[in-house]
XYZ file of C-alpha atoms in Angstrom:
720
model
C 80.827 30.480 5.200
C 83.572 28.808 7.126
C 80.951 27.019 9.274
C 79.149 25.848 6.164
C 82.367 24.419 4.761
C 83.111 22.834 8.104
C 79.713 21.113 8.080
C 80.375 19.783 4.590
C 83.743 18.533 5.752
C 82.055 16.707 8.601
C 79.354 15.061 6.505
C 81.412 14.046 3.494
C 83.295 11.236 5.290
C 80.006 9.914 6.722
C 78.422 9.895 3.281
C 81.430 8.178 1.815
C 81.409 5.609 4.644
C 77.695 4.909 4.139
C 78.261 4.283 0.462
C 81.222 2.044 1.236
C 79.250 -0.063 3.780
C 76.127 -0.645 1.671
C 75.679 -4.458 1.823
C 75.225 -6.725 -1.159
C 72.499 -9.337 -0.813
C 72.324 -12.804 -2.313
C 69.310 -13.356 -4.583
C 68.284 -16.925 -5.407
C 67.402 -17.771 -9.004
C 66.323 -21.383 -9.672
C 68.149 -23.042 -12.542
C 66.210 -24.276 -15.575
C 66.698 -27.897 -14.449
C 65.447 -27.280 -10.932
C 62.482 -25.287 -12.205
C 61.474 -27.887 -14.823
C 61.882 -30.900 -12.534
C 60.121 -29.059 -9.717
C 57.084 -28.569 -11.967
C 57.144 -32.252 -12.989
C 57.403 -33.442 -9.364
C 54.612 -31.068 -8.322
C 52.238 -32.206 -11.080
C 52.921 -35.893 -10.321
C 52.210 -35.332 -6.618
C 48.999 -33.406 -7.240
C 47.765 -36.107 -9.600
C 48.577 -38.822 -7.043
C 46.860 -36.997 -4.166
C 43.684 -36.397 -6.161
C 43.637 -40.028 -7.375
C 44.053 -41.371 -3.825
C 41.255 -39.090 -2.627
C 38.959 -40.267 -5.423
C 39.719 -43.951 -4.680
C 39.112 -43.404 -0.956
C 35.666 -41.937 -1.585
C 34.446 -45.426 -2.523
C 35.181 -46.643 1.021
C 33.129 -43.917 2.742
C 29.746 -45.380 3.708
C 29.144 -43.847 7.159
C 30.172 -40.947 9.371
C 32.565 -43.318 11.149
C 34.295 -43.921 7.780
C 34.385 -40.220 6.865
C 35.662 -38.866 10.204
C 37.851 -41.772 11.492
C 38.619 -43.917 8.404
C 36.587 -46.758 9.953
C 39.169 -46.922 12.789
C 41.280 -49.158 10.533
C 44.639 -47.363 10.087
C 47.558 -49.546 11.272
C 50.386 -48.342 13.573
C 53.084 -47.759 10.919
C 50.791 -45.955 8.486
C 49.220 -44.015 11.346
C 52.654 -43.043 12.682
C 53.717 -41.819 9.224
C 50.441 -39.917 8.833
C 50.848 -38.475 12.332
C 54.376 -37.231 11.562
C 53.400 -35.662 8.224
C 50.357 -34.127 9.925
C 52.649 -32.578 12.517
C 55.466 -31.409 10.219
C 54.340 -28.485 8.173
C 55.773 -26.488 5.297
C 57.480 -24.394 7.971
C 59.481 -27.498 8.927
C 61.128 -27.542 5.511
C 61.601 -23.843 4.905
C 61.004 -21.791 8.046
C 62.768 -24.175 10.440
C 66.005 -24.175 8.422
C 65.891 -20.370 8.404
C 65.270 -20.355 12.170
C 68.288 -22.617 12.746
C 70.398 -20.419 10.516
C 69.418 -17.361 12.573
C 69.057 -18.696 16.145
C 71.612 -21.559 16.156
C 71.876 -23.950 19.057
C 68.870 -22.927 21.120
C 66.639 -24.495 18.434
C 67.691 -27.847 19.900
C 65.297 -27.002 22.736
C 62.485 -26.608 20.208
C 63.305 -29.959 18.587
C 63.428 -31.698 21.954
C 60.094 -30.128 22.887
C 58.507 -31.235 19.603
C 59.483 -34.844 20.189
C 58.890 -34.596 23.948
C 55.326 -33.520 23.273
C 54.675 -36.843 21.543
C 56.044 -38.737 24.535
C 53.672 -36.809 26.813
C 50.790 -37.613 24.482
C 51.553 -41.338 24.547
C 51.613 -41.292 28.368
C 48.875 -38.852 29.306
C 46.319 -38.690 26.495
C 46.453 -41.270 23.708
C 45.173 -44.419 25.480
C 42.343 -42.624 27.276
C 41.167 -40.731 24.179
C 41.162 -43.915 22.112
C 39.109 -45.742 24.786
C 36.615 -42.878 24.856
C 35.973 -43.766 21.200
C 34.789 -40.534 19.518
C 36.024 -38.542 16.506
C 37.703 -35.449 17.939
C 38.988 -33.762 21.113
C 35.944 -31.475 20.984
C 33.631 -34.472 21.206
C 35.492 -35.711 24.282
C 35.150 -32.266 25.888
C 31.447 -32.208 24.951
C 30.654 -35.563 26.551
C 32.889 -34.925 29.546
C 31.829 -31.304 30.279
C 28.609 -30.666 28.315
C 27.462 -29.001 25.076
C 28.393 -25.432 26.023
C 31.967 -26.513 26.720
C 32.025 -28.276 23.336
C 30.905 -25.130 21.510
C 33.583 -23.059 23.262
C 36.159 -25.749 22.405
C 35.135 -25.673 18.727
C 35.563 -21.875 18.679
C 39.050 -22.235 20.196
C 39.817 -24.964 17.644
C 38.820 -22.744 14.708
C 40.984 -19.910 16.079
C 44.161 -21.974 16.427
C 43.470 -23.890 13.189
C 43.315 -20.629 11.269
C 46.584 -19.454 12.848
C 48.145 -22.710 11.676
C 46.422 -22.759 8.284
C 47.029 -19.224 7.044
C 50.805 -19.622 7.215
C 50.646 -23.040 5.512
C 48.324 -21.807 2.768
C 50.617 -18.818 2.193
C 53.574 -21.198 1.824
C 51.722 -23.359 -0.710
C 50.812 -20.230 -2.675
C 54.469 -19.146 -2.653
C 55.660 -22.547 -3.910
C 53.152 -22.491 -6.784
C 54.130 -18.885 -7.480
C 57.836 -19.773 -7.796
C 57.416 -23.034 -9.700
C 54.837 -21.905 -12.265
C 55.829 -18.204 -12.366
C 52.294 -17.158 -11.414
C 51.342 -14.251 -9.199
C 50.752 -15.060 -5.517
C 46.946 -14.941 -5.717
C 46.759 -17.439 -8.602
C 49.236 -19.780 -6.883
C 47.278 -19.593 -3.634
C 43.890 -20.286 -5.239
C 45.114 -23.222 -7.357
C 47.129 -24.829 -4.540
C 44.355 -24.249 -1.983
C 41.677 -25.728 -4.235
C 43.778 -28.851 -4.893
C 44.230 -29.728 -1.213
C 40.635 -28.766 -0.369
C 39.373 -31.022 -3.160
C 41.181 -34.213 -2.204
C 40.473 -33.831 1.536
C 36.777 -33.099 0.957
C 36.322 -35.971 -1.496
C 38.232 -38.670 0.375
C 37.497 -37.769 4.009
C 39.693 -39.348 6.673
C 40.425 -42.369 4.439
C 41.859 -40.174 1.694
C 43.615 -37.955 4.213
C 45.242 -40.910 6.011
C 46.518 -42.575 2.832
C 47.725 -39.270 1.390
C 49.461 -38.298 4.620
C 51.260 -41.650 4.665
C 52.428 -41.019 1.084
C 53.381 -37.444 1.926
C 55.469 -38.561 4.921
C 57.498 -40.890 2.670
C 58.008 -38.078 0.136
C 59.082 -35.675 2.885
C 61.644 -38.048 4.399
C 63.225 -38.850 1.010
C 63.149 -35.212 -0.132
C 64.923 -34.108 3.043
C 67.251 -37.030 3.725
C 68.881 -37.525 0.294
C 69.912 -33.866 -0.310
C 71.125 -33.641 3.306
C 73.525 -36.593 2.821
C 75.034 -35.122 -0.362
C 75.298 -31.595 1.071
C 77.107 -32.832 4.192
C 79.467 -34.941 2.064
C 80.293 -31.971 -0.169
C 81.134 -29.643 2.719
C 83.434 -32.219 4.321
C 81.408 -34.112 6.947
C 82.828 -37.490 5.838
C 81.183 -40.942 6.091
C 78.966 -39.827 8.994
C 76.987 -37.840 6.416
C 74.983 -40.975 5.629
C 73.121 -40.464 8.925
C 72.495 -36.701 8.866
C 71.095 -36.309 12.420
C 74.621 -37.001 13.706
C 76.455 -36.457 10.439
C 78.034 -33.083 11.127
C 80.310 -34.087 14.022
C 83.497 -33.688 11.946
C 82.468 -30.120 11.125
C 82.137 -28.998 14.749
C 85.760 -27.678 15.012
C 85.226 -25.716 11.819
C 82.015 -24.211 13.211
C 83.741 -23.313 16.488
C 86.384 -21.501 14.470
C 83.975 -19.379 12.415
C 81.339 -18.899 15.166
C 82.392 -19.641 18.732
C 78.893 -18.978 20.127
C 77.097 -21.538 17.927
C 76.955 -24.251 20.603
C 76.452 -21.901 23.551
C 72.927 -22.681 24.886
C 72.665 -19.291 26.593
C 73.487 -17.145 23.539
C 71.567 -16.894 20.274
C 71.237 -14.743 17.109
C 74.957 -14.988 16.269
C 75.839 -14.647 19.955
C 74.139 -11.267 20.335
C 71.049 -12.183 22.429
C 71.390 -13.874 25.849
C 69.094 -16.776 26.788
C 67.669 -17.474 30.230
C 66.307 -20.442 32.150
C 62.849 -18.837 32.020
C 62.954 -18.839 28.240
C 63.666 -22.594 28.149
C 60.718 -23.152 30.480
C 58.642 -21.128 28.019
C 59.753 -23.428 25.197
C 58.591 -26.463 27.172
C 55.210 -25.044 28.160
C 54.495 -23.591 24.718
C 55.813 -26.277 22.376
C 55.690 -29.596 24.263
C 52.400 -28.852 26.028
C 51.054 -27.222 22.863
C 51.723 -30.433 20.933
C 49.548 -32.319 23.429
C 46.626 -29.994 22.700
C 46.761 -29.840 18.897
C 43.402 -31.237 17.742
C 44.646 -32.556 14.387
C 47.260 -34.680 16.232
C 44.814 -35.997 18.822
C 42.396 -36.931 16.032
C 44.842 -39.551 14.730
C 44.283 -41.684 17.858
C 40.640 -42.150 16.958
C 41.657 -43.826 13.658
C 43.643 -46.631 15.376
C 41.940 -50.070 15.560
C 42.911 -50.620 19.235
C 44.585 -49.088 22.289
C 47.788 -50.956 21.516
C 47.777 -49.656 17.941
C 47.251 -46.101 19.243
C 50.337 -46.444 21.473
C 52.384 -47.984 18.657
C 51.257 -45.189 16.328
C 52.645 -42.674 18.813
C 55.985 -44.473 18.963
C 56.267 -44.570 15.165
C 55.212 -40.941 14.969
C 57.831 -39.936 17.562
C 60.533 -41.790 15.611
C 59.713 -40.159 12.273
C 59.274 -36.708 13.797
C 62.650 -37.017 15.545
C 64.337 -38.265 12.363
C 63.048 -35.371 10.274
C 63.647 -32.636 12.854
C 67.209 -33.717 13.681
C 67.945 -34.000 9.942
C 66.606 -30.472 9.606
C 68.967 -29.416 12.369
C 71.907 -30.839 10.387
C 70.774 -28.884 7.322
C 70.548 -25.697 9.367
C 74.079 -26.362 10.642
C 75.304 -26.847 7.075
C 73.458 -23.708 5.965
C 75.308 -21.613 8.538
C 78.691 -22.946 7.451
C 77.807 -22.561 3.767
C 76.743 -18.957 4.337
C 79.932 -18.027 6.195
C 82.404 -19.934 4.016
C 80.856 -19.391 0.573
C 78.449 -16.447 0.430
C 79.973 -14.130 3.036
C 83.407 -14.835 1.567
C 82.062 -13.351 -1.704
C 80.855 -10.261 0.157
C 77.186 -11.355 0.012
C 74.680 -11.199 2.863
C 71.491 -13.257 3.318
C 68.126 -11.566 3.809
C 65.388 -13.237 5.856
C 63.225 -14.060 2.831
C 66.180 -15.781 1.150
C 67.038 -17.674 4.354
C 63.746 -19.571 3.954
C 65.183 -21.031 0.720
C 68.629 -22.037 2.038
C 67.979 -25.772 1.647
C 67.048 -25.203 -2.016
C 70.028 -22.857 -2.451
C 72.471 -25.469 -1.130
C 70.789 -28.282 -3.077
C 71.137 -26.355 -6.322
C 74.781 -25.527 -5.588
C 75.936 -28.917 -4.284
C 73.676 -31.686 -5.680
C 72.595 -32.904 -9.153
C 69.578 -31.175 -10.672
C 67.156 -34.088 -10.219
C 67.956 -34.101 -6.482
C 68.035 -30.315 -6.107
C 64.325 -30.171 -7.037
C 63.368 -32.659 -4.294
C 63.114 -30.135 -1.415
C 60.504 -28.209 -3.389
C 58.385 -31.371 -3.663
C 58.972 -32.194 0.023
C 57.962 -28.723 1.163
C 54.780 -28.881 -0.893
C 53.923 -32.339 0.483
C 54.471 -31.062 4.041
C 52.205 -28.089 3.441
C 49.470 -30.245 1.896
C 49.574 -32.769 4.771
C 49.171 -30.137 7.494
C 46.464 -28.228 5.633
C 44.604 -31.480 5.008
C 44.708 -32.471 8.675
C 43.472 -29.099 9.858
C 40.701 -28.941 7.245
C 39.556 -32.367 8.437
C 39.474 -31.054 12.015
C 37.375 -28.070 10.939
C 35.037 -30.323 8.948
C 34.675 -32.700 11.900
C 34.265 -29.905 14.433
C 31.535 -28.126 12.501
C 30.022 -31.007 10.522
C 29.883 -33.440 13.438
C 30.295 -31.655 16.794
C 28.277 -28.484 16.146
C 25.758 -30.098 13.799
C 25.025 -32.822 16.354
C 24.576 -30.155 19.022
C 22.058 -28.284 16.878
C 20.339 -31.405 15.532
C 20.844 -34.315 17.994
C 18.586 -36.648 15.946
C 20.412 -36.113 12.667
C 20.779 -39.173 10.446
C 24.226 -40.565 9.730
C 24.002 -39.597 6.050
C 23.285 -36.008 7.058
C 26.420 -35.973 9.231
C 28.524 -37.182 6.289
C 26.939 -34.549 4.050
C 27.684 -31.839 6.605
C 31.268 -33.140 6.783
C 31.666 -32.613 3.009
C 30.128 -29.132 3.167
C 32.043 -27.782 6.168
C 35.391 -29.240 5.048
C 34.997 -27.507 1.687
C 33.851 -24.263 3.314
C 36.811 -24.394 5.711
C 39.210 -24.667 2.770
C 37.563 -21.809 0.863
C 37.528 -19.584 3.967
C 41.223 -20.243 4.560
C 42.051 -19.366 0.947
C 40.159 -16.104 1.418
C 42.014 -15.257 4.648
C 45.387 -16.117 3.087
C 44.836 -13.593 0.287
C 46.198 -10.997 2.709
C 48.508 -13.117 4.903
C 50.735 -11.935 7.767
C 54.435 -11.378 7.036
C 55.465 -14.053 9.503
C 54.984 -17.782 8.819
C 56.702 -19.679 11.627
C 55.646 -17.108 14.238
C 51.949 -17.692 13.522
C 52.514 -21.453 13.852
C 54.196 -20.979 17.260
C 51.268 -18.787 18.272
C 48.947 -21.700 17.410
C 51.002 -23.942 19.731
C 50.572 -21.450 22.596
C 46.806 -21.281 22.013
C 46.629 -25.091 22.059
C 48.690 -25.259 25.274
C 46.433 -22.685 26.917
C 43.070 -24.172 25.900
C 42.938 -27.883 25.028
C 45.903 -29.213 27.035
C 44.702 -28.231 30.571
C 41.111 -29.298 29.824
C 42.129 -32.657 28.330
C 44.677 -33.530 31.040
C 42.461 -32.509 33.967
C 39.376 -34.015 32.318
C 41.136 -37.392 32.038
C 43.110 -37.436 35.309
C 40.920 -35.525 37.813
C 37.284 -36.385 38.464
C 36.743 -33.050 40.256
C 36.983 -31.027 37.022
C 33.485 -29.958 35.994
C 31.601 -28.029 33.325
C 31.999 -24.549 34.900
C 35.722 -25.037 35.427
C 36.296 -26.304 31.874
C 34.376 -23.418 30.253
C 36.139 -20.835 32.430
C 39.550 -22.388 31.696
C 38.932 -22.458 27.919
C 37.843 -18.820 27.909
C 40.706 -17.579 30.112
C 43.354 -19.532 28.197
C 41.951 -18.654 24.769
C 41.557 -14.931 25.431
C 44.880 -14.473 27.230
C 46.899 -16.430 24.662
C 45.205 -14.556 21.834
C 45.868 -11.128 23.321
C 49.190 -11.457 25.168
C 51.138 -13.175 22.412
C 50.062 -10.583 19.852
C 50.715 -7.635 22.219
C 54.010 -9.083 23.561
C 52.637 -9.428 27.087
C 50.767 -6.124 27.337
C 47.167 -5.338 28.174
C 46.784 -1.799 26.902
C 49.594 0.261 28.434
C 50.076 -2.256 31.258
C 52.819 -4.881 30.906
C 51.327 -8.061 32.383
C 54.200 -10.429 31.609
C 57.829 -10.062 30.607
C 57.595 -11.805 27.222
C 61.317 -11.543 26.419
C 62.888 -10.749 23.036
C 62.535 -14.177 21.359
C 59.107 -14.873 19.768
C 57.257 -14.394 23.093
C 57.371 -18.058 24.162
C 57.349 -16.971 27.822
C 53.696 -16.106 27.163
C 52.913 -19.828 27.209
C 54.012 -20.158 30.860
C 51.537 -17.519 31.986
C 48.548 -18.402 29.784
C 48.683 -22.177 30.283
C 49.164 -21.777 34.034
C 46.268 -19.297 34.174
C 43.945 -21.742 32.411
C 45.022 -24.639 34.669
C 44.592 -22.518 37.838
C 41.154 -21.332 36.672
C 39.838 -24.847 35.963
C 40.864 -26.134 39.398
C 39.644 -23.131 41.406
C 36.322 -22.738 39.578
C 35.624 -26.489 39.734
C 36.294 -26.584 43.492
C 34.217 -23.454 44.102
C 31.266 -24.927 42.147
C 31.360 -28.318 43.882
C 33.208 -30.448 41.334
C 31.767 -33.063 38.974
C 28.629 -34.830 40.252
C 27.474 -36.821 37.228
C 28.152 -40.482 38.152
C 27.946 -41.624 34.540
C 30.807 -39.291 33.664
C 32.770 -40.369 36.745
C 32.404 -44.024 35.797
C 33.595 -43.231 32.259
C 36.807 -41.792 33.696
C 37.589 -45.080 35.391
C 36.746 -46.944 32.178
C 39.053 -44.930 29.887
C 41.946 -45.773 32.217
C 41.231 -49.466 31.754
C 39.551 -50.203 35.095
C 36.811 -52.856 35.057
C 35.218 -51.610 38.278
C 34.264 -48.174 39.553
C 35.889 -46.548 42.601
C 34.700 -43.055 43.516
C 38.004 -42.271 45.265
C 40.088 -43.066 42.211
C 41.427 -39.880 40.451
C 39.443 -37.738 42.942
C 42.219 -36.239 45.080
C 41.642 -32.550 45.672
C 45.130 -32.437 47.170
C 46.566 -33.228 43.744
C 44.419 -30.499 42.218
C 45.348 -27.885 44.842
C 49.072 -28.635 44.607
C 48.997 -28.256 40.822
C 46.920 -25.061 41.153
C 49.458 -23.607 43.597
C 52.259 -24.523 41.222
C 50.354 -22.891 38.360
C 49.894 -19.699 40.406
C 53.606 -19.631 41.242
C 54.461 -20.029 37.545
C 52.120 -17.175 36.635
C 53.833 -14.857 39.133
C 57.306 -15.990 38.069
C 56.571 -15.447 34.374
C 55.246 -11.949 35.124
C 58.405 -10.924 36.999
C 61.090 -9.083 34.979
C 63.799 -11.375 33.673
C 67.217 -10.066 34.863
C 68.816 -11.514 31.726
C 66.989 -8.955 29.609
C 67.025 -6.115 32.155
C 68.097 -2.748 30.804
C 71.039 -0.961 32.457
C 69.816 1.020 35.446
C 70.400 4.743 35.109
C 71.881 6.598 38.093
C 69.069 8.226 40.059
C 69.047 11.974 40.308
C 70.040 13.445 43.675
C 66.987 13.830 45.888
C 66.175 17.402 46.867
C 65.354 18.106 50.540
C 61.714 18.579 51.415
C 60.560 22.207 51.414
C 57.538 23.972 52.843
C 54.644 24.787 50.520
C 55.446 28.521 50.028
C 58.997 27.636 49.180
C 57.731 25.034 46.743
C 55.439 27.581 45.136
C 58.280 30.061 44.887
C 60.509 27.400 43.409
C 57.819 26.492 40.913
C 57.387 30.145 39.950
C 61.143 30.537 39.639
C 61.289 27.441 37.498
C 58.503 28.796 35.278
C 60.255 32.139 34.966
C 63.498 30.409 34.190
C 61.778 28.350 31.529
C 60.306 31.450 29.934
C 63.698 33.186 30.108
C 65.317 30.219 28.456
C 62.649 30.263 25.766
C 63.171 34.010 25.201
C 66.931 33.615 25.105
C 66.571 30.761 22.700
C 64.335 32.876 20.458
C 66.797 35.777 20.547
C 69.662 33.467 19.804
C 67.753 31.979 16.932
C 67.019 35.418 15.469
C 70.655 36.475 15.867
C 71.799 33.294 14.226
C 69.377 33.879 11.355
C 70.590 37.472 10.866
C 74.195 36.374 11.007
C 73.487 33.727 8.418
C 71.861 36.332 6.121
C 74.822 38.738 6.552
C 77.228 35.933 5.850
C 75.309 35.040 2.713
C 75.359 38.692 1.487
C 79.107 39.009 2.182
C 79.680 35.794 0.306
C 77.749 37.139 -2.704
C 79.680 40.475 -2.726
C 83.000 38.707 -2.486
C 82.053 36.485 -5.360
C 81.062 39.497 -7.524
C 84.342 41.359 -6.725
C 86.337 38.315 -7.541
C 84.509 37.982 -10.823
C 85.199 41.635 -11.838
C 88.887 41.420 -10.933
C 89.247 38.285 -12.893
C 87.614 39.945 -15.941
C 89.970 42.990 -15.798
C 92.996 40.816 -15.488
C 91.858 38.804 -18.452
C 91.441 41.966 -20.613
C 94.933 43.267 -19.707
C 96.454 39.949 -20.492
C 94.694 39.901 -23.853
C 96.062 43.420 -24.776
C 99.586 42.466 -23.790
C 99.340 39.380 -25.867
C 98.150 41.412 -28.879
C 101.097 43.902 -28.566
C 103.558 41.097 -28.297
C 102.134 39.530 -31.410
C 102.491 42.827 -33.361
C 106.099 43.245 -32.213
C 106.852 39.761 -33.298
C 105.367 40.457 -36.714
C 107.525 43.629 -37.152
C 110.604 41.734 -36.173
C 109.764 39.095 -38.662
C 109.371 41.717 -41.457
C 112.722 43.326 -40.573
C 114.397 40.011 -40.644
C 112.889 39.283 -44.020
C 114.161 42.593 -45.438
C 117.627 41.970 -44.084
C 117.615 38.586 -45.623
C 116.580 40.061 -48.993
C 119.334 42.686 -48.877
C 121.853 40.086 -47.972
C 120.736 37.985 -50.887
C 121.067 40.943 -53.276
C 124.531 41.721 -51.984
C 125.523 38.164 -52.420
C 124.235 38.236 -55.972
C 126.221 41.394 -56.738
C 129.293 39.837 -55.277
C 128.778 36.789 -57.378
C 128.473 38.926 -60.537
C 131.619 40.819 -59.670
C 133.473 37.607 -59.153
C 132.259 36.329 -62.456
C 133.473 39.460 -64.231
C 136.857 39.210 -62.593
C 137.267 35.646 -63.713
C 136.289 36.578 -67.203
C 138.816 39.401 -67.361
C 141.520 37.208 -66.059
C 140.867 34.710 -68.796
C 141.006 37.295 -71.540
C 144.411 38.778 -70.519
C 146.801 35.800 -71.919
C 144.997 35.785 -75.285
C 146.376 39.372 -76.213
C 150.107 38.314 -75.935
C 149.779 35.392 -78.436
C 149.968 37.374 -81.755
C 153.498 38.679 -80.854
C 154.778 35.182 -80.747
C 153.313 34.181 -84.132
C 155.153 37.101 -86.010
C 158.638 35.495 -85.546
C 159.731 33.166 -88.495
C 159.810 29.508 -88.024
C 163.336 27.769 -88.011
C 164.334 25.850 -91.284
C 165.385 22.206 -91.185
C 169.191 21.270 -92.138
C 170.012 19.728 -95.702
C 170.116 16.108 -95.836
C 167.775 15.780 -92.689
C 164.586 15.140 -94.783
């Protein structure tokens, strides 16, 4: 019994503490103004996108018009379209949440996003534009053959779906919140809208809509950011948000000293390593180079110069939006600490995705607070549109041409319509049961792109020795490894192939991209390199050379050095990272070697000891059980005895109380009688007194007649 009470005494404080520490979470509820204006903005945007798509259909007369907009999109419009194509719904919602959670290390992601565009402008854009086809898959097909093109299309569909499912889920969520529909209805309606205008308008409609969407995104992000920074005290610098939070840095250092530490993240709880930053570069910057919906924009430029200028404009707009997003994430962290946490409220991950809307509703007028919703929807539509166009081009042009080389141009356009629409419907179907993570699936798509398209495109443009066998082997190795290792966090079955680290597995990109690069070089060298002179001459041409030189871009030394570097990176990425190493436990003292009989005897003794321990444990358990039963019986008997004693005591007390009451009643009667007797005596006394008074009064009246018998005196004569 005493042990039972002791256990209760131990657990009660823990239970009380658990109840005391239960957190309270902030739940966002859009105001009526934000909800109404959000619906109006959304309907106006949808109407505009569909109208632009319908107008653009009139300009589509050939496959060149449908897949490349007649190669007529100017640098500024192409740069805007490129930036909106690149910035997805995750940029608006997921990226702010990532900044709120991870803090300063996200600067590395932003730098890699913009750095990827710089690499594109140097290494890929001019050559791809000179090649003059529709997609990256077509370049791979003409450079390495039809089989390589088919494998490239399969890789493209894989990474496009990784990118698309998250975007389609986000669009469904926005429609769900704005129109108060269920997720499925929001997904189907939103998915059909974007599928319709991309299918109808082709690349013309997509280009014009993406230009419009980029303008909407910049306004919808920039204006709320200025007001939010002003309201939380950033001062005049707020009017340029990318650098507008400088005055708030001391305040941030006060509430979170680790915010600007590049080697700490997740509120200063997770250390960062140099290897992780290398993973960011290989996964994000190199992944950007391989994204097919970005490379496709270069084929829409009228000239090489316009393609380069498009890249510069795209880099500028991407940098502007991402660094503005960084300022909003900074403000979100301060707002959370100073406002919400001060009220005892915590933020859950799903609410962190809405922090920009939360701050806009709290700190800006209603007509501005609804802007981020419109911007997020425009970002989602632009990315989905670009990827659907890639799928339509890849299947409707690349695969269809492979199956039917003599197809008429009208048939190619028709196939473009069909496969673009089918791609949209298939994505809607896959997004009906989406993954929980949005930004993680997008990062996975970057790693797949870095591990498949980037090595093949770079080596195909800059090294004449790369051939068909090397390209196919590299695509397969990069695609399979990036698909498996990212999902399994670096494991192949029970075997840990790479140390992926604790932060979204970006280290995977170092290994998978290096493996693909190493495979292309080694397989190409082992199979004799490229021999087709027509292809070799094309390589000189896409670099702008007017003559052909077989030695140009043919150095095997360059290829071997890069392959050796790739192999070294693979080994380095597979080695355990000391930053994330677990504390080493002290090894047990080694026992001296013993001969076999002694070992057998020791084993037998160990077995016997184990059995003895088991038997002792069983006996102890039985004894404990019996003791518990005896304790329970004793407790029951004690309770019964206590109950009986209490009942007897209660009866005795009741009898005593009854006797006392009777005695009190008798005393009361006696007192009443005494009072009555006293009253009677008093009455008798009063009567006696009355009689005495009466007698006293009658006594003088008896003497009066004696006085009256004496004669009265006569008056003297003459006195009358």
